[in-house]
mmCIF file of C-alpha atoms in Angstrom:
data_model
loop_
_atom_site.group_PDB
_atom_site.id
_atom_site.type_symbol
_atom_site.label_atom_id
_atom_site.label_comp_id
_atom_site.label_asym_id
_atom_site.label_seq_id
_atom_site.Cartn_x
_atom_site.Cartn_y
_atom_site.Cartn_z
ATOM 1 C CA MET E 1 85.756 10.701 19.751
ATOM 2 C CA VAL E 2 88.024 7.684 19.514
ATOM 3 C CA LYS E 3 90.942 9.954 18.648
ATOM 4 C CA VAL E 4 90.272 12.024 21.790
ATOM 5 C CA GLN E 5 90.235 8.852 23.887
ATOM 6 C CA GLN E 6 93.517 7.745 22.312
ATOM 7 C CA LEU E 7 95.151 11.076 23.197
ATOM 8 C CA ALA E 8 93.841 10.884 26.768
ATOM 9 C CA GLU E 9 95.110 7.320 27.194
ATOM 10 C CA LEU E 10 98.464 8.317 25.743
ATOM 11 C CA ASP E 11 98.865 10.779 28.620
ATOM 12 C CA GLU E 12 97.717 8.083 31.063
ATOM 13 C CA THR E 13 100.231 5.673 29.551
ATOM 14 C CA ILE E 14 103.009 8.062 30.524
ATOM 15 C CA MET E 15 101.566 8.182 34.048
ATOM 16 C CA PHE E 16 101.461 4.369 34.028
ATOM 17 C CA ILE E 17 105.175 4.198 33.173
ATOM 18 C CA GLN E 18 106.044 6.819 35.798
ATOM 19 C CA SER E 19 104.174 4.740 38.415
ATOM 20 C CA ALA E 20 106.472 1.736 38.008
ATOM 21 C CA ASN E 21 107.066 1.655 41.762
ATOM 22 C CA ASP E 22 103.385 2.076 42.617
ATOM 23 C CA PRO E 23 101.456 -1.104 41.609
ATOM 24 C CA ALA E 24 98.247 0.207 43.202
ATOM 25 C CA ARG E 25 98.317 3.276 40.950
ATOM 26 C CA GLN E 26 98.960 1.132 37.870
ATOM 27 C CA LEU E 27 96.078 -1.182 38.801
ATOM 28 C CA ALA E 28 93.748 1.822 39.194
ATOM 29 C CA ILE E 29 94.707 3.096 35.728
ATOM 30 C CA HIS E 30 94.237 -0.375 34.244
ATOM 31 C CA ASN E 31 90.773 -0.725 35.805
ATOM 32 C CA MET E 32 89.833 2.730 34.528
ATOM 33 C CA TRP E 33 90.880 1.729 31.013
ATOM 34 C CA ASN E 34 88.791 -1.447 31.186
ATOM 35 C CA GLU E 35 85.686 0.439 32.353
ATOM 36 C CA ARG E 36 86.170 2.965 29.567
ATOM 37 C CA LEU E 37 86.630 0.234 26.966
ATOM 38 C CA ASN E 38 83.450 -1.563 28.083
ATOM 39 C CA GLY E 39 81.566 1.658 27.339
ATOM 40 C CA CYS E 40 82.899 1.795 23.788
ATOM 41 C CA GLN E 41 81.026 0.594 20.749
ATOM 42 C CA ARG E 42 81.530 -3.147 20.238
ATOM 43 C CA ASP E 43 83.259 -2.672 16.919
ATOM 44 C CA VAL E 44 86.556 -4.257 15.886
ATOM 45 C CA GLU E 45 88.060 -1.060 14.482
ATOM 46 C CA VAL E 46 87.224 0.957 17.597
ATOM 47 C CA TRP E 47 88.641 -1.645 19.971
ATOM 48 C CA MET E 48 91.823 -2.123 17.914
ATOM 49 C CA ARG E 49 92.511 1.619 17.867
ATOM 50 C CA VAL E 50 91.968 1.950 21.624
ATOM 51 C CA LEU E 51 94.040 -1.132 22.493
ATOM 52 C CA SER E 52 96.914 -0.005 20.262
ATOM 53 C CA ILE E 53 97.799 2.663 22.848
ATOM 54 C CA ARG E 54 97.682 0.590 26.005
ATOM 55 C CA TRP E 55 99.537 -2.239 24.220
ATOM 56 C CA LEU E 56 102.666 -0.105 24.767
ATOM 57 C CA VAL E 57 102.584 -0.924 28.496
ATOM 58 C CA ILE E 58 100.163 -3.844 28.908
ATOM 59 C CA LYS E 59 100.746 -6.905 26.732
ATOM 60 C CA PRO E 60 97.949 -9.359 25.851
ATOM 61 C CA LEU E 61 99.095 -11.985 28.367
ATOM 62 C CA ALA E 62 98.683 -9.413 31.143
ATOM 63 C CA ASP E 63 95.134 -8.521 30.032
ATOM 64 C CA ILE E 64 93.657 -11.825 28.876
ATOM 65 C CA PRO E 65 89.930 -11.028 29.498
ATOM 66 C CA THR E 66 90.093 -7.925 27.275
ATOM 67 C CA TYR E 67 91.705 -9.746 24.361
ATOM 68 C CA LEU E 68 89.253 -12.633 24.666
ATOM 69 C CA LYS E 69 86.421 -10.111 24.344
ATOM 70 C CA LEU E 70 88.162 -8.674 21.293
ATOM 71 C CA SER E 71 88.355 -12.126 19.680
ATOM 72 C CA SER E 72 84.652 -12.644 20.395
ATOM 73 C CA ILE E 73 83.812 -9.324 18.720
ATOM 74 C CA CYS E 74 85.929 -10.359 15.726
ATOM 75 C CA ARG E 75 83.935 -13.595 15.371
ATOM 76 C CA GLN E 76 80.639 -11.739 15.623
ATOM 77 C CA GLN E 77 81.738 -9.456 12.777
ATOM 78 C CA GLN E 78 83.086 -12.351 10.673
ATOM 79 C CA ARG E 79 86.721 -11.252 11.102
ATOM 80 C CA THR E 80 87.965 -14.818 11.505
ATOM 81 C CA THR E 81 91.635 -14.195 10.727
ATOM 82 C CA LEU E 82 91.849 -11.322 13.192
ATOM 83 C CA ALA E 83 90.117 -13.459 15.836
ATOM 84 C CA GLU E 84 92.748 -16.192 15.344
ATOM 85 C CA MET E 85 95.590 -13.666 15.577
ATOM 86 C CA THR E 86 94.130 -12.282 18.812
ATOM 87 C CA LEU E 87 93.757 -15.756 20.323
ATOM 88 C CA SER E 88 97.284 -16.711 19.330
ATOM 89 C CA GLU E 89 98.583 -13.722 21.321
ATOM 90 C CA VAL E 90 97.226 -15.201 24.569
ATOM 91 C CA CYS E 91 97.748 -18.932 23.949
ATOM 92 C CA ARG E 92 100.970 -19.258 21.945
ATOM 93 C CA GLY E 93 103.456 -21.496 23.711
ATOM 94 C CA THR E 94 100.870 -23.084 26.012
ATOM 95 C CA SER E 95 99.343 -26.563 25.923
ATOM 96 C CA LEU E 96 95.748 -27.667 26.405
ATOM 97 C CA PRO E 97 95.299 -29.520 29.711
ATOM 98 C CA PHE E 98 93.017 -32.139 28.170
ATOM 99 C CA ASP E 99 93.603 -34.785 25.537
ATOM 100 C CA THR E 100 93.322 -33.764 21.881
ATOM 101 C CA GLY E 101 94.731 -36.969 20.405
ATOM 102 C CA VAL E 102 91.383 -37.868 18.867
ATOM 103 C CA LEU E 103 91.365 -34.759 16.717
ATOM 104 C CA PRO E 104 92.058 -35.203 12.971
ATOM 105 C CA THR E 105 94.881 -33.574 11.035
ATOM 106 C CA ALA E 106 92.915 -30.469 10.023
ATOM 107 C CA ALA E 107 92.074 -29.565 13.618
ATOM 108 C CA ASP E 108 95.626 -30.385 14.748
ATOM 109 C CA GLU E 109 97.016 -28.016 12.142
ATOM 110 C CA PHE E 110 94.579 -25.325 13.247
ATOM 111 C CA LEU E 111 95.527 -25.641 16.921
ATOM 112 C CA TYR E 112 99.263 -26.224 16.715
ATOM 113 C CA THR E 113 100.165 -24.195 13.610
ATOM 114 C CA ALA E 114 97.686 -21.335 13.281
ATOM 115 C CA LEU E 115 97.295 -20.687 17.009
ATOM 116 C CA GLY E 116 100.767 -21.777 18.132
ATOM 117 C CA LEU E 117 99.783 -24.214 20.855
ATOM 118 C CA VAL E 118 102.324 -26.725 22.116
ATOM 119 C CA ARG E 119 101.484 -30.404 21.633
ATOM 120 C CA PRO E 120 100.669 -32.348 24.819
ATOM 121 C CA ASP E 121 103.645 -34.694 24.314
ATOM 122 C CA GLN E 122 106.070 -31.748 24.488
ATOM 123 C CA PRO E 123 106.841 -30.799 28.111
ATOM 124 C CA THR E 124 107.864 -27.220 27.231
ATOM 125 C CA GLY E 125 104.354 -25.779 27.221
ATOM 126 C CA THR E 126 102.617 -24.287 30.242
ATOM 127 C CA PRO E 127 98.927 -25.122 30.889
ATOM 128 C CA THR E 128 96.540 -22.867 29.004
ATOM 129 C CA ASN E 129 94.385 -20.455 31.004
ATOM 130 C CA PRO E 130 90.873 -22.012 31.423
ATOM 131 C CA HIS E 131 89.195 -18.936 29.949
ATOM 132 C CA VAL E 132 91.488 -19.144 26.923
ATOM 133 C CA CYS E 133 90.671 -22.862 26.519
ATOM 134 C CA TYR E 134 86.973 -22.030 26.503
ATOM 135 C CA ALA E 135 87.474 -19.272 23.911
ATOM 136 C CA LEU E 136 89.539 -21.642 21.730
ATOM 137 C CA LEU E 137 86.787 -24.255 21.742
ATOM 138 C CA LYS E 138 84.173 -21.673 20.789
ATOM 139 C CA HIS E 139 86.409 -20.522 17.938
ATOM 140 C CA MET E 140 86.848 -24.111 16.756
ATOM 141 C CA TRP E 141 83.064 -24.514 16.606
ATOM 142 C CA PHE E 142 82.810 -21.257 14.672
ATOM 143 C CA CYS E 143 85.448 -22.502 12.196
ATOM 144 C CA ASP E 144 83.406 -25.676 11.443
ATOM 145 C CA PHE E 145 85.496 -28.015 13.592
ATOM 146 C CA GLN E 146 82.273 -28.930 15.358
ATOM 147 C CA ASN E 147 82.945 -32.591 16.156
ATOM 148 C CA GLU E 148 86.367 -31.676 17.516
ATOM 149 C CA ALA E 149 84.919 -28.806 19.554
ATOM 150 C CA LEU E 150 82.367 -31.184 21.104
ATOM 151 C CA VAL E 151 85.096 -33.638 22.108
ATOM 152 C CA GLY E 152 87.260 -30.810 23.394
ATOM 153 C CA MET E 153 84.446 -29.223 25.422
ATOM 154 C CA LYS E 154 83.696 -32.571 27.041
ATOM 155 C CA GLY E 155 87.381 -32.921 27.961
ATOM 156 C CA PHE E 156 87.459 -29.335 29.206
ATOM 157 C CA ILE E 157 84.514 -29.977 31.548
ATOM 158 C CA GLU E 158 85.960 -33.236 32.880
ATOM 159 C CA THR E 159 89.432 -31.742 33.421
ATOM 160 C CA PHE E 160 88.454 -28.568 35.232
ATOM 161 C CA ASN E 161 85.709 -30.239 37.245
ATOM 162 C CA SER E 162 88.404 -32.363 38.822
ATOM 163 C CA GLN E 163 90.826 -29.439 39.256
ATOM 164 C CA ILE E 164 88.421 -26.801 40.543
ATOM 165 C CA ASP E 165 89.669 -27.071 44.137
ATOM 166 C CA THR E 166 93.375 -27.271 43.268
ATOM 167 C CA LEU E 167 93.874 -24.413 40.800
ATOM 168 C CA PRO E 168 95.902 -21.524 42.281
ATOM 169 C CA GLU E 169 94.412 -18.049 42.474
ATOM 170 C CA ILE E 170 96.320 -15.435 40.491
ATOM 171 C CA ALA E 171 96.261 -11.660 40.451
ATOM 172 C CA ASP E 172 93.382 -11.176 38.002
ATOM 173 C CA GLY E 173 91.260 -13.773 39.804
ATOM 174 C CA THR E 174 90.684 -15.887 36.690
ATOM 175 C CA HIS E 175 91.468 -19.109 38.556
ATOM 176 C CA SER E 176 89.476 -18.354 41.705
ATOM 177 C CA GLY E 177 86.816 -20.886 42.633
ATOM 178 C CA GLU E 178 83.858 -18.563 42.031
ATOM 179 C CA ASN E 179 85.062 -17.438 38.608
ATOM 180 C CA LEU E 180 85.866 -20.996 37.573
ATOM 181 C CA ASN E 181 82.371 -22.091 38.632
ATOM 182 C CA MET E 182 80.939 -19.404 36.368
ATOM 183 C CA LEU E 183 83.190 -20.535 33.519
ATOM 184 C CA LEU E 184 82.214 -24.189 33.988
ATOM 185 C CA SER E 185 78.562 -23.118 34.010
ATOM 186 C CA LYS E 186 79.105 -21.468 30.616
ATOM 187 C CA ALA E 187 80.891 -24.603 29.391
ATOM 188 C CA TYR E 188 78.027 -26.903 30.406
ATOM 189 C CA LEU E 189 75.575 -24.486 28.805
ATOM 190 C CA LYS E 190 77.528 -24.329 25.575
ATOM 191 C CA TYR E 191 78.071 -28.104 25.462
ATOM 192 C CA GLY E 192 74.350 -28.760 25.884
ATOM 193 C CA ASP E 193 73.552 -26.249 23.146
ATOM 194 C CA TRP E 194 76.086 -27.812 20.801
ATOM 195 C CA VAL E 195 74.761 -31.333 21.382
ATOM 196 C CA LEU E 196 71.246 -30.110 20.609
ATOM 197 C CA GLN E 197 72.399 -28.354 17.429
ATOM 198 C CA LYS E 198 74.422 -31.333 16.279
ATOM 199 C CA GLN E 199 72.054 -34.194 17.122
ATOM 200 C CA GLY E 200 68.641 -32.500 17.277
ATOM 201 C CA LEU E 201 65.824 -33.068 19.751
ATOM 202 C CA SER E 202 65.324 -36.790 20.288
ATOM 203 C CA VAL E 203 64.863 -39.296 23.085
ATOM 204 C CA SER E 204 68.585 -40.023 23.172
ATOM 205 C CA THR E 205 69.686 -36.376 23.418
ATOM 206 C CA VAL E 206 67.079 -34.980 25.831
ATOM 207 C CA SER E 207 68.589 -36.484 28.983
ATOM 208 C CA LYS E 208 72.148 -35.523 27.973
ATOM 209 C CA VAL E 209 71.209 -31.921 27.178
ATOM 210 C CA LEU E 210 69.101 -31.513 30.321
ATOM 211 C CA HIS E 211 71.915 -32.893 32.485
ATOM 212 C CA ASN E 212 74.351 -30.298 31.162
ATOM 213 C CA LEU E 213 71.873 -27.436 31.477
ATOM 214 C CA LYS E 214 71.030 -28.478 35.034
ATOM 215 C CA ARG E 215 74.719 -28.503 35.962
ATOM 216 C CA ALA E 216 74.989 -24.979 34.527
ATOM 217 C CA THR E 217 72.247 -23.745 36.885
ATOM 218 C CA VAL E 218 73.850 -25.498 39.877
ATOM 219 C CA LEU E 219 77.301 -24.020 39.258
ATOM 220 C CA ASN E 220 75.947 -20.498 38.708
ATOM 221 C CA PRO E 221 72.484 -20.084 40.256
ATOM 222 C CA LYS E 222 72.450 -16.362 39.390
ATOM 223 C CA SER E 223 72.904 -16.873 35.649
ATOM 224 C CA TYR E 224 69.903 -15.754 33.601
ATOM 225 C CA LYS E 225 71.169 -17.602 30.517
ATOM 226 C CA ALA E 226 71.487 -20.888 32.412
ATOM 227 C CA TRP E 227 67.958 -20.762 33.858
ATOM 228 C CA HIS E 228 66.535 -19.522 30.555
ATOM 229 C CA SER E 229 68.109 -22.379 28.582
ATOM 230 C CA TRP E 230 67.061 -24.955 31.208
ATOM 231 C CA ALA E 231 63.465 -23.700 31.159
ATOM 232 C CA VAL E 232 63.232 -23.456 27.367
ATOM 233 C CA MET E 233 64.587 -26.972 26.943
ATOM 234 C CA ASN E 234 62.040 -28.395 29.379
ATOM 235 C CA PHE E 235 59.335 -26.345 27.652
ATOM 236 C CA GLN E 236 60.298 -27.857 24.297
ATOM 237 C CA VAL E 237 60.247 -31.344 25.820
ATOM 238 C CA VAL E 238 56.750 -30.717 27.257
ATOM 239 C CA VAL E 239 55.451 -29.538 23.870
ATOM 240 C CA TRP E 240 57.181 -32.409 22.092
ATOM 241 C CA SER E 241 55.815 -34.970 24.596
ATOM 242 C CA ASN E 242 52.282 -33.587 24.258
ATOM 243 C CA HIS E 243 52.450 -33.913 20.484
ATOM 244 C CA ALA E 244 53.807 -37.453 20.795
ATOM 245 C CA MET E 245 51.049 -38.442 23.233
ATOM 246 C CA GLN E 246 48.365 -36.964 21.007
ATOM 247 C CA LYS E 247 49.785 -38.829 18.045
ATOM 248 C CA ARG E 248 49.826 -42.114 19.947
ATOM 249 C CA LYS E 249 46.275 -41.578 21.146
ATOM 250 C CA SER E 250 45.110 -40.939 17.599
ATOM 251 C CA THR E 251 46.597 -44.225 16.348
ATOM 252 C CA THR E 252 45.653 -47.023 18.751
ATOM 253 C CA ARG E 253 45.629 -47.774 22.450
ATOM 254 C CA ALA E 254 47.445 -51.025 21.785
ATOM 255 C CA LEU E 255 50.713 -49.109 21.489
ATOM 256 C CA TYR E 256 50.779 -48.670 25.278
ATOM 257 C CA LEU E 257 52.219 -51.499 27.323
ATOM 258 C CA PRO E 258 51.032 -51.893 30.927
ATOM 259 C CA GLY E 259 52.394 -48.972 32.961
ATOM 260 C CA ASP E 260 53.792 -47.082 29.955
ATOM 261 C CA LYS E 261 51.142 -44.393 30.062
ATOM 262 C CA GLU E 262 51.691 -43.674 33.767
ATOM 263 C CA VAL E 263 55.474 -43.487 33.314
ATOM 264 C CA GLU E 264 55.089 -41.121 30.350
ATOM 265 C CA GLN E 265 52.710 -38.861 32.283
ATOM 266 C CA ALA E 266 55.018 -38.770 35.322
ATOM 267 C CA ASP E 267 57.975 -37.888 33.093
ATOM 268 C CA GLY E 268 55.970 -35.125 31.415
ATOM 269 C CA GLN E 269 54.935 -33.766 34.816
ATOM 270 C CA SER E 270 58.579 -33.577 35.873
ATOM 271 C CA HIS E 271 59.527 -31.585 32.772
ATOM 272 C CA LEU E 272 56.487 -29.350 33.235
ATOM 273 C CA LEU E 273 57.433 -28.391 36.798
ATOM 274 C CA SER E 274 61.064 -27.891 35.776
ATOM 275 C CA ALA E 275 59.968 -25.564 32.972
ATOM 276 C CA VAL E 276 57.688 -23.537 35.258
ATOM 277 C CA ASN E 277 60.304 -23.185 38.014
ATOM 278 C CA GLY E 278 63.018 -22.433 35.464
ATOM 279 C CA PHE E 279 61.011 -19.657 33.820
ATOM 280 C CA ILE E 280 60.225 -18.154 37.221
ATOM 281 C CA ARG E 281 63.949 -18.027 38.067
ATOM 282 C CA SER E 282 64.921 -16.644 34.647
ATOM 283 C CA ILE E 283 62.205 -13.959 34.780
ATOM 284 C CA ALA E 284 63.274 -12.954 38.294
ATOM 285 C CA LEU E 285 66.879 -12.618 37.092
ATOM 286 C CA GLY E 286 66.099 -11.086 33.689
ATOM 287 C CA GLY E 287 63.558 -8.509 34.836
ATOM 288 C CA GLN E 288 62.206 -6.314 32.044
ATOM 289 C CA ASN E 289 64.242 -8.154 29.373
ATOM 290 C CA SER E 290 62.433 -11.490 29.653
ATOM 291 C CA LEU E 291 59.176 -10.962 27.750
ATOM 292 C CA GLN E 292 59.450 -14.239 25.819
ATOM 293 C CA ASP E 293 59.987 -16.159 29.066
ATOM 294 C CA ILE E 294 56.898 -14.537 30.599
ATOM 295 C CA LEU E 295 54.773 -15.469 27.573
ATOM 296 C CA ARG E 296 56.000 -19.075 27.689
ATOM 297 C CA LEU E 297 55.262 -19.208 31.426
ATOM 298 C CA LEU E 298 51.733 -17.913 30.811
ATOM 299 C CA THR E 299 51.251 -20.575 28.131
ATOM 300 C CA LEU E 300 52.154 -23.338 30.586
ATOM 301 C CA TRP E 301 50.093 -21.756 33.350
ATOM 302 C CA PHE E 302 46.910 -21.388 31.320
ATOM 303 C CA LEU E 303 47.238 -24.939 29.950
ATOM 304 C CA HIS E 304 48.347 -26.789 33.089
ATOM 305 C CA GLY E 305 47.583 -24.412 35.967
ATOM 306 C CA GLY E 306 44.830 -26.709 37.216
ATOM 307 C CA ASP E 307 47.524 -29.110 38.406
ATOM 308 C CA PRO E 308 48.130 -28.553 42.171
ATOM 309 C CA ASP E 309 51.934 -28.634 41.821
ATOM 310 C CA VAL E 310 51.931 -26.102 38.981
ATOM 311 C CA ASN E 311 49.474 -23.900 40.859
ATOM 312 C CA SER E 312 51.679 -24.008 43.956
ATOM 313 C CA ALA E 313 54.776 -23.146 41.918
ATOM 314 C CA MET E 314 52.989 -20.169 40.376
ATOM 315 C CA HIS E 315 51.964 -18.834 43.788
ATOM 316 C CA GLU E 316 55.601 -19.020 44.899
ATOM 317 C CA GLY E 317 56.606 -17.293 41.670
ATOM 318 C CA PHE E 318 54.339 -14.325 42.383
ATOM 319 C CA SER E 319 56.583 -13.500 45.344
ATOM 320 C CA ALA E 320 59.849 -14.105 43.481
ATOM 321 C CA ILE E 321 59.041 -11.986 40.404
ATOM 322 C CA SER E 322 58.870 -8.208 40.624
ATOM 323 C CA ILE E 323 55.381 -6.742 40.244
ATOM 324 C CA ASP E 324 56.658 -4.342 37.584
ATOM 325 C CA THR E 325 57.604 -7.282 35.359
ATOM 326 C CA TRP E 326 53.942 -8.306 34.961
ATOM 327 C CA LEU E 327 53.060 -4.915 33.457
ATOM 328 C CA GLN E 328 54.399 -6.167 30.104
ATOM 329 C CA VAL E 329 51.647 -8.797 29.874
ATOM 330 C CA VAL E 330 48.657 -7.024 31.418
ATOM 331 C CA PRO E 331 46.538 -7.446 28.220
ATOM 332 C CA GLN E 332 47.240 -11.210 28.193
ATOM 333 C CA LEU E 333 46.293 -11.495 31.867
ATOM 334 C CA ILE E 334 43.039 -9.539 31.552
ATOM 335 C CA ALA E 335 42.088 -11.569 28.484
ATOM 336 C CA ARG E 336 41.903 -14.685 30.720
ATOM 337 C CA ILE E 337 40.128 -13.289 33.798
ATOM 338 C CA GLU E 338 37.128 -15.594 33.216
ATOM 339 C CA HIS E 339 39.268 -18.744 32.755
ATOM 340 C CA HIS E 340 37.225 -21.946 33.068
ATOM 341 C CA SER E 341 39.638 -23.506 35.583
ATOM 342 C CA ILE E 342 38.868 -22.335 39.117
ATOM 343 C CA PRO E 343 42.481 -22.611 40.474
ATOM 344 C CA ILE E 344 43.834 -20.655 37.500
ATOM 345 C CA ARG E 345 41.096 -18.033 37.775
ATOM 346 C CA LEU E 346 41.643 -17.520 41.504
ATOM 347 C CA ALA E 347 45.423 -17.269 41.118
ATOM 348 C CA LEU E 348 45.018 -14.879 38.170
ATOM 349 C CA HIS E 349 42.703 -12.622 40.180
ATOM 350 C CA GLU E 350 45.207 -12.627 43.021
ATOM 351 C CA LEU E 351 48.024 -11.625 40.665
ATOM 352 C CA LEU E 352 45.960 -8.851 39.063
ATOM 353 C CA SER E 353 45.007 -7.560 42.514
ATOM 354 C CA ARG E 354 48.704 -7.378 43.457
ATOM 355 C CA VAL E 355 49.517 -5.509 40.258
ATOM 356 C CA ALA E 356 46.544 -3.176 40.774
ATOM 357 C CA LYS E 357 47.698 -2.318 44.276
ATOM 358 C CA GLU E 358 51.072 -1.095 42.966
ATOM 359 C CA HIS E 359 49.961 0.237 39.562
ATOM 360 C CA PRO E 360 46.162 0.811 39.574
ATOM 361 C CA GLN E 361 46.327 3.088 36.526
ATOM 362 C CA ALA E 362 47.676 0.203 34.420
ATOM 363 C CA LEU E 363 44.547 -1.930 34.958
ATOM 364 C CA VAL E 364 41.631 0.345 35.674
ATOM 365 C CA TYR E 365 40.690 1.256 32.091
ATOM 366 C CA SER E 366 40.967 -2.309 30.745
ATOM 367 C CA LEU E 367 38.842 -3.589 33.625
ATOM 368 C CA ALA E 368 36.294 -0.807 33.078
ATOM 369 C CA VAL E 369 35.944 -1.931 29.460
ATOM 370 C CA SER E 370 35.612 -5.578 30.546
ATOM 371 C CA CYS E 371 32.748 -4.570 32.857
ATOM 372 C CA LYS E 372 30.750 -3.690 29.721
ATOM 373 C CA SER E 373 31.397 -7.108 28.147
ATOM 374 C CA GLN E 374 28.491 -9.196 26.825
ATOM 375 C CA ASN E 375 30.091 -12.229 28.458
ATOM 376 C CA HIS E 376 28.524 -12.370 31.920
ATOM 377 C CA LYS E 377 31.399 -14.402 33.434
ATOM 378 C CA ARG E 378 33.936 -11.905 32.143
ATOM 379 C CA GLN E 379 31.851 -9.006 33.393
ATOM 380 C CA ALA E 380 31.527 -10.554 36.864
ATOM 381 C CA ALA E 381 35.269 -11.269 37.053
ATOM 382 C CA ALA E 382 36.157 -7.680 36.086
ATOM 383 C CA GLU E 383 33.737 -6.264 38.660
ATOM 384 C CA GLN E 384 35.207 -8.518 41.340
ATOM 385 C CA ILE E 385 38.720 -7.191 40.698
ATOM 386 C CA LEU E 386 37.457 -3.597 40.553
ATOM 387 C CA ASN E 387 35.756 -4.080 43.928
ATOM 388 C CA ARG E 388 39.146 -5.084 45.370
ATOM 389 C CA MET E 389 40.710 -1.998 43.801
ATOM 390 C CA ARG E 390 38.098 0.229 45.409
ATOM 391 C CA GLN E 391 39.569 -0.637 48.802
ATOM 392 C CA HIS E 392 42.789 1.273 48.041
ATOM 393 C CA SER E 393 42.036 3.319 44.888
ATOM 394 C CA GLY E 394 38.326 4.015 45.127
ATOM 395 C CA LYS E 395 38.435 7.522 43.664
ATOM 396 C CA LEU E 396 40.473 6.388 40.659
ATOM 397 C CA VAL E 397 38.054 3.531 39.933
ATOM 398 C CA GLU E 398 34.990 5.800 40.088
ATOM 399 C CA GLN E 399 36.602 8.391 37.836
ATOM 400 C CA ALA E 400 37.637 5.732 35.309
ATOM 401 C CA LEU E 401 34.113 4.291 35.215
ATOM 402 C CA LEU E 402 32.704 7.794 34.764
ATOM 403 C CA VAL E 403 35.077 8.541 31.867
ATOM 404 C CA SER E 404 34.255 5.189 30.263
ATOM 405 C CA ALA E 405 30.492 5.785 30.535
ATOM 406 C CA GLU E 406 30.799 9.328 29.144
ATOM 407 C CA LEU E 407 32.927 8.163 26.198
ATOM 408 C CA ILE E 408 30.292 5.579 25.344
ATOM 409 C CA ARG E 409 27.509 8.149 25.746
ATOM 410 C CA VAL E 410 29.052 10.741 23.408
ATOM 411 C CA ALA E 411 30.047 8.068 20.884
ATOM 412 C CA ILE E 412 26.421 6.952 20.314
ATOM 413 C CA LEU E 413 24.104 9.440 18.607
ATOM 414 C CA TRP E 414 20.519 9.943 19.830
ATOM 415 C CA HIS E 415 18.920 8.461 16.737
ATOM 416 C CA GLU E 416 21.169 5.382 17.102
ATOM 417 C CA GLN E 417 19.982 4.985 20.697
ATOM 418 C CA TRP E 418 16.393 5.396 19.565
ATOM 419 C CA HIS E 419 16.926 2.792 16.826
ATOM 420 C CA GLU E 420 18.435 0.319 19.320
ATOM 421 C CA GLY E 421 15.533 0.928 21.676
#
């Protein structure tokens, strides 16, 4: 299949050369090649074979995003040398626009010898493309230059934050304001992740990591990864704070100074609301691919849903999240229909009623089984939801109850019924 694609692109390469006076035609062919390549298997050998044809007319510097993807695939498949060679094709002869003087000799040799960058004190180099800078820093982290990558990523963020309004827009749009915002969002996200990996979860790192993750969501509000990371980090802080509070309570009350307990609770409440709102945004953006986020959101809801702010946030989330998304966790929702907290129970019944209105077949059997429960509260809650379903799906409810009763009837033999009687 790859060979067929190579032959087809060889013909298109001839067309590309013949269209030297028609830039629009060349751009259309280039875009077609990129769409075709994105549909290929993310394998180094496949990509190298495909790119070997178009390399005849399009050099790496004219197709930077494609070669950065290739270097990323090389890293994922542990082809470090090939990743470095690919990066050197798009950065050789350029200079990083932020200071690298703090880097030690090993990192200097990697940057200026292996990759061919020009040292900042030499005026011959042109500024490196921001996307290439970001890829270089990720490759440095991968190659165990982690301290240097952290320093470099911090410099990258500071430099391009100040230049975001002054960078010129070029043909491929890599310097446009919107694209640079997305890149800076990725940089903040990666920097926060690296700090957490390097220093671990502690009081000193929480604020720094959360600041970077929050900036990532501000710069790119439509990024699932940004909202997911922001929510997960706040979730971890809530769990960590709860464990710390429980530990302090189990030791002695004397550990609390006047006002400490109130400050700690207020701080925990802030992280709790941030986690809930973050998961709602990530689930709305991730759709069917956010099961873990939904389960974490349910955990927070069932533990803290009695809080008015959390309850209000959940009600807003019901409108933001697609009804179809909740189908993944219908068993978890029905398992809590008799929750002891009244606000949580009412909100849960409202959510199940919304789901039942769109997808009654997904709930009717589970609710019919719950109606036979020995737990009277659970039985009453299931009957209440079924009564709401009867308003729009009455025939389906009656048929499901009939099937359930008949299955129970045929499953119990007469002598077993007599014995129970």
